[in-house]
Amino acid sequence: MLRLAEGRIIARVARSLDRLDSSRREVEVARWLTDEGLTVTRPLEGEQPCIAAGTVVSLWHAVEGDWTVPADLAVVLRRLHALRPPPDLTLPELEPFERLGEQIESAPALTAADRLTLRTLMRTLREELADVTYELPRAVIHGDANIGNVLKTASGEVVLFDLEGLCWGPPEWDLAITAVYRDLGWHTDAEYERFCEVYGFDVTRLPRYQVLRTIRELRMTCWLAQKAGDSEDIAAEVRRRIADLREPDRPRHWHPH
């Protein structure tokens, strides 16, 4: 991401032309949600995205704000999950393991044993996920609804970001992230209780919540593994996470990145 026009515009530069369809859908999603009254990151007016220097670029109005609390995220998710898209907006189905295989193979600094651990866990979780039953009706979900994807502006508006992963799926998938952050100690018990109270549901009551939790941990580890070459601190964190994934019952002492 680049800041342009003295910081007023954000340019999101894709890695390749392969992201054209998803970038176009993200722009359409943002405009639809804005029309529905949901406060989200807004693309610039006009034809979007564009092709530049052999890749895909979309331009967005910059938002200035501060981190907020899980309860504010719960308000946004309740509204999002209640919406139904227009007929001309086609959303994909949730793919919980999307790009994980590619990330495992391409991540720097992973050993052969690390890659085997992550691949084996991914196969096991695919099988276990098939047996998970949900209580909430299928809905439009964000896909990566963590506290880092919302900002609270000076006027009190809570703005939702990172709309590329919007899809159809179980709302529990969105809710599980906040539960996992609580389990990791990144949210307090009181913050999580308030989150559940505002949304009206506690995902940890699902009989197979542990499966969703482990998938989230795997995704978080594979994402961070892409950055393992940036610093020794990140590489050490990735090693810690993989060791914990090998021993599911071991207490987690993960650091947010």
Short mmCIF file of C-alpha atoms in Angstrom, two decimals:
data_model
loop_
_atom_site.label_atom_id
_atom_site.label_comp_id
_atom_site.label_asym_id
_atom_site.label_seq_id
_atom_site.Cartn_x
_atom_site.Cartn_y
_atom_site.Cartn_z
CA MET A 1 0.00 0.00 0.00
CA LEU A 2 1.19 3.50 -0.85
CA ARG A 3 0.04 6.91 0.36
CA LEU A 4 -0.54 9.49 -2.36
CA ALA A 5 -1.71 13.11 -2.53
CA GLU A 6 -0.16 14.06 0.81
CA GLY A 7 -1.70 11.01 2.44
CA ARG A 8 -5.28 11.60 1.32
CA ILE A 9 -5.34 8.64 -1.06
CA ILE A 10 -4.27 5.04 -0.53
CA ALA A 11 -3.06 3.04 -3.53
CA ARG A 12 -3.40 -0.71 -3.13
CA VAL A 13 -0.98 -2.43 -5.50
CA ALA A 14 -1.61 -6.11 -6.20
CA ARG A 15 1.21 -8.59 -6.65
CA SER A 16 0.07 -9.57 -10.13
CA LEU A 17 -2.68 -9.34 -12.72
CA ASP A 18 -4.14 -12.52 -11.22
CA ARG A 19 -5.76 -10.31 -8.57
CA LEU A 20 -7.81 -8.30 -11.08
CA ASP A 21 -11.13 -10.06 -10.45
CA SER A 22 -10.78 -9.96 -6.66
CA SER A 23 -9.74 -6.30 -6.73
CA ARG A 24 -12.72 -5.43 -8.93
CA ARG A 25 -15.04 -7.32 -6.57
CA GLU A 26 -13.57 -5.49 -3.55
CA VAL A 27 -14.43 -2.14 -5.15
CA GLU A 28 -17.97 -3.33 -5.93
CA VAL A 29 -18.37 -4.65 -2.38
CA ALA A 30 -17.21 -1.36 -0.87
CA ARG A 31 -19.70 0.63 -2.95
CA TRP A 32 -22.54 -1.73 -2.11
CA LEU A 33 -21.82 -1.63 1.64
CA THR A 34 -21.60 2.16 1.52
CA ASP A 35 -25.02 2.28 -0.17
CA GLU A 36 -26.33 0.04 2.63
CA GLY A 37 -25.16 2.54 5.23
CA LEU A 38 -22.22 0.53 6.55
CA THR A 39 -19.14 2.66 7.15
CA VAL A 40 -16.33 1.05 5.18
CA THR A 41 -13.19 2.08 3.36
CA ARG A 42 -14.28 3.86 0.15
CA PRO A 43 -12.72 3.63 -3.32
CA LEU A 44 -12.26 6.77 -5.37
CA GLU A 45 -15.04 7.53 -7.80
CA GLY A 46 -14.82 6.40 -11.41
CA GLU A 47 -13.61 3.23 -13.08
CA GLN A 48 -11.80 0.99 -10.61
CA PRO A 49 -9.42 -0.80 -10.40
CA CYS A 50 -6.89 0.17 -13.05
CA ILE A 51 -3.95 -1.59 -14.69
CA ALA A 52 -0.54 0.05 -14.19
CA ALA A 53 3.00 -1.24 -14.72
CA GLY A 54 1.69 -4.72 -15.43
CA THR A 55 -0.33 -5.13 -12.25
CA VAL A 56 -3.60 -4.10 -10.60
CA VAL A 57 -3.97 -0.87 -8.64
CA SER A 58 -7.02 0.41 -6.76
CA LEU A 59 -7.31 3.86 -5.20
CA TRP A 60 -9.04 4.55 -1.90
CA HIS A 61 -9.89 7.49 0.31
CA ALA A 62 -7.55 7.46 3.32
CA VAL A 63 -9.12 7.13 6.77
CA GLU A 64 -7.55 8.53 9.90
CA GLY A 65 -8.51 6.86 13.14
CA ASP A 66 -7.45 4.88 16.18
CA TRP A 67 -7.70 1.23 17.19
CA THR A 68 -10.97 0.43 18.87
CA VAL A 69 -12.44 -2.32 21.06
CA PRO A 70 -13.97 -5.72 20.17
CA ALA A 71 -17.48 -4.52 21.04
CA ASP A 72 -17.31 -1.98 18.21
CA LEU A 73 -16.31 -4.77 15.83
CA ALA A 74 -19.31 -6.78 17.06
CA VAL A 75 -21.68 -3.95 16.07
CA VAL A 76 -20.24 -3.87 12.55
CA LEU A 77 -20.41 -7.65 12.17
CA ARG A 78 -24.04 -7.82 13.28
CA ARG A 79 -24.96 -5.32 10.58
CA LEU A 80 -22.81 -6.99 7.93
CA HIS A 81 -24.15 -10.48 8.60
CA ALA A 82 -27.73 -9.23 8.23
CA LEU A 83 -27.20 -7.87 4.70
CA ARG A 84 -28.00 -9.55 1.41
CA PRO A 85 -26.09 -8.49 -1.72
CA PRO A 86 -27.80 -7.29 -4.91
CA PRO A 87 -28.31 -9.87 -7.67
CA ASP A 88 -25.50 -8.44 -9.80
CA LEU A 89 -22.88 -8.88 -7.07
CA THR A 90 -21.57 -12.44 -6.98
CA LEU A 91 -19.70 -13.39 -3.84
CA PRO A 92 -17.59 -16.55 -3.55
CA GLU A 93 -17.99 -19.27 -0.97
CA LEU A 94 -15.69 -19.24 2.04
CA GLU A 95 -12.48 -21.18 1.46
CA PRO A 96 -10.85 -21.51 4.90
CA PHE A 97 -7.60 -22.91 3.48
CA GLU A 98 -7.24 -20.50 0.57
CA ARG A 99 -3.59 -19.95 -0.43
CA LEU A 100 -2.27 -21.83 2.63
CA GLY A 101 -0.55 -24.48 0.55
CA GLU A 102 1.20 -21.83 -1.51
CA GLN A 103 2.25 -19.94 1.62
CA ILE A 104 3.67 -23.07 3.23
CA GLU A 105 5.79 -23.87 0.18
CA SER A 106 7.01 -20.32 -0.49
CA ALA A 107 7.67 -19.04 3.03
CA PRO A 108 11.36 -18.36 3.65
CA ALA A 109 13.27 -19.89 6.54
CA LEU A 110 10.93 -22.85 7.05
CA THR A 111 12.64 -26.19 7.42
CA ALA A 112 11.46 -29.33 5.64
CA ALA A 113 10.10 -30.53 9.00
CA ASP A 114 8.19 -27.25 9.44
CA ARG A 115 6.59 -27.56 6.02
CA LEU A 116 5.63 -31.17 6.70
CA THR A 117 4.06 -30.19 10.03
CA LEU A 118 2.00 -27.43 8.44
CA ARG A 119 0.92 -29.51 5.44
CA THR A 120 -0.10 -32.44 7.64
CA LEU A 121 -2.05 -30.19 9.99
CA MET A 122 -3.83 -28.58 7.05
CA ARG A 123 -4.95 -31.98 5.73
CA THR A 124 -6.15 -33.04 9.18
CA LEU A 125 -8.09 -29.82 9.69
CA ARG A 126 -9.79 -30.16 6.28
CA GLU A 127 -11.17 -33.51 7.40
CA GLU A 128 -12.21 -32.26 10.83
CA LEU A 129 -13.88 -29.13 9.43
CA ALA A 130 -16.27 -31.32 7.44
CA ASP A 131 -17.74 -32.50 10.76
CA VAL A 132 -18.26 -29.02 12.23
CA THR A 133 -21.90 -27.98 12.58
CA TYR A 134 -22.93 -24.34 12.94
CA GLU A 135 -25.80 -22.71 14.80
CA LEU A 136 -26.09 -19.41 12.94
CA PRO A 137 -27.58 -19.15 9.42
CA ARG A 138 -25.22 -18.64 6.51
CA ALA A 139 -24.54 -15.00 5.76
CA VAL A 140 -22.29 -12.51 4.03
CA ILE A 141 -19.11 -12.63 6.12
CA HIS A 142 -15.95 -10.54 6.15
CA GLY A 143 -13.53 -13.44 6.20
CA ASP A 144 -10.83 -11.75 8.30
CA ALA A 145 -12.83 -9.85 10.91
CA ASN A 146 -10.11 -9.01 13.39
CA ILE A 147 -9.72 -5.85 15.42
CA GLY A 148 -6.94 -4.69 13.12
CA ASN A 149 -9.41 -4.26 10.27
CA VAL A 150 -11.50 -1.56 11.95
CA LEU A 151 -10.60 2.01 12.91
CA LYS A 152 -12.57 4.53 14.95
CA THR A 153 -12.47 8.05 13.57
CA ALA A 154 -12.46 11.27 15.58
CA SER A 155 -16.21 11.59 14.87
CA GLY A 156 -16.89 8.16 16.42
CA GLU A 157 -17.49 6.24 13.19
CA VAL A 158 -16.12 2.69 13.09
CA VAL A 159 -14.72 2.00 9.61
CA LEU A 160 -14.32 -1.54 8.27
CA PHE A 161 -11.32 -2.33 6.04
CA ASP A 162 -9.91 -5.18 3.98
CA LEU A 163 -13.03 -6.13 2.06
CA GLU A 164 -11.30 -8.38 -0.47
CA GLY A 165 -12.27 -11.56 1.39
CA LEU A 166 -16.01 -10.84 1.67
CA CYS A 167 -17.85 -14.08 0.90
CA TRP A 168 -20.71 -16.41 1.83
CA GLY A 169 -20.15 -18.57 4.87
CA PRO A 170 -20.95 -19.26 8.52
CA PRO A 171 -20.86 -16.13 10.71
CA GLU A 172 -19.02 -18.24 13.28
CA TRP A 173 -15.96 -17.98 11.01
CA ASP A 174 -15.86 -14.21 11.58
CA LEU A 175 -16.60 -14.49 15.29
CA ALA A 176 -13.88 -17.06 15.91
CA ILE A 177 -11.07 -14.56 15.39
CA THR A 178 -12.00 -12.50 18.42
CA ALA A 179 -12.37 -15.68 20.47
CA VAL A 180 -8.91 -16.84 19.40
CA TYR A 181 -7.42 -13.45 20.26
CA ARG A 182 -8.97 -13.81 23.72
CA ASP A 183 -7.54 -17.32 24.04
CA LEU A 184 -4.11 -15.93 23.14
CA GLY A 185 -4.41 -13.18 25.73
CA TRP A 186 -4.65 -10.39 23.15
CA HIS A 187 -8.17 -9.49 24.37
CA THR A 188 -9.26 -9.62 27.99
CA ASP A 189 -12.05 -11.88 29.22
CA ALA A 190 -14.14 -8.76 29.89
CA GLU A 191 -13.61 -7.51 26.33
CA TYR A 192 -14.63 -10.87 24.92
CA GLU A 193 -17.72 -11.10 27.12
CA ARG A 194 -18.80 -7.66 25.94
CA PHE A 195 -18.16 -8.70 22.31
CA CYS A 196 -20.47 -11.71 22.74
CA GLU A 197 -23.09 -9.62 24.50
CA VAL A 198 -23.17 -7.01 21.72
CA TYR A 199 -23.22 -9.55 18.90
CA GLY A 200 -25.57 -11.93 20.69
CA PHE A 201 -23.62 -15.16 20.31
CA ASP A 202 -20.57 -16.89 21.80
CA VAL A 203 -18.78 -18.96 19.16
CA THR A 204 -16.85 -20.93 21.79
CA ARG A 205 -20.05 -22.77 22.69
CA LEU A 206 -19.84 -24.71 19.42
CA PRO A 207 -18.92 -28.35 20.16
CA ARG A 208 -16.12 -28.18 17.56
CA TYR A 209 -14.93 -24.63 18.22
CA GLN A 210 -11.44 -26.05 18.72
CA VAL A 211 -11.30 -26.90 15.01
CA LEU A 212 -12.05 -23.30 14.02
CA ARG A 213 -9.51 -22.09 16.54
CA THR A 214 -6.75 -24.31 15.18
CA ILE A 215 -7.50 -23.32 11.57
CA ARG A 216 -7.18 -19.69 12.62
CA GLU A 217 -3.89 -20.41 14.38
CA LEU A 218 -2.62 -22.18 11.27
CA ARG A 219 -3.60 -19.26 9.05
CA MET A 220 -1.96 -16.76 11.41
CA THR A 221 1.24 -18.82 11.41
CA CYS A 222 1.38 -19.23 7.62
CA TRP A 223 0.74 -15.51 7.13
CA LEU A 224 3.56 -14.58 9.49
CA ALA A 225 5.87 -17.16 7.92
CA GLN A 226 5.82 -15.04 4.74
CA LYS A 227 7.64 -12.35 6.72
CA ALA A 228 10.11 -14.64 8.51
CA GLY A 229 12.99 -13.23 6.47
CA ASP A 230 12.34 -9.68 7.66
CA SER A 231 13.80 -10.07 11.15
CA GLU A 232 15.01 -12.65 13.64
CA ASP A 233 12.17 -11.67 16.01
CA ILE A 234 9.59 -12.70 13.42
CA ALA A 235 11.48 -15.88 12.56
CA ALA A 236 11.59 -16.81 16.26
CA GLU A 237 7.86 -16.13 16.59
CA VAL A 238 7.14 -18.41 13.62
CA ARG A 239 9.23 -21.17 15.18
CA ARG A 240 7.34 -20.75 18.48
CA ARG A 241 3.98 -20.98 16.74
CA ILE A 242 4.90 -24.09 14.75
CA ALA A 243 6.15 -25.79 17.91
CA ASP A 244 2.83 -25.00 19.60
CA LEU A 245 0.85 -26.29 16.64
CA ARG A 246 2.66 -29.61 17.07
CA GLU A 247 1.38 -29.72 20.68
CA PRO A 248 -2.24 -28.46 20.69
CA ASP A 249 -2.62 -28.44 24.48
CA ARG A 250 0.50 -26.42 25.19
CA PRO A 251 -0.18 -22.87 26.51
CA ARG A 252 0.23 -20.21 23.83
CA HIS A 253 2.56 -17.26 24.38
CA TRP A 254 2.22 -15.72 20.94
CA HIS A 255 3.01 -12.10 20.15
CA PRO A 256 0.78 -10.11 17.78
CA HIS A 257 2.32 -8.87 14.52
#
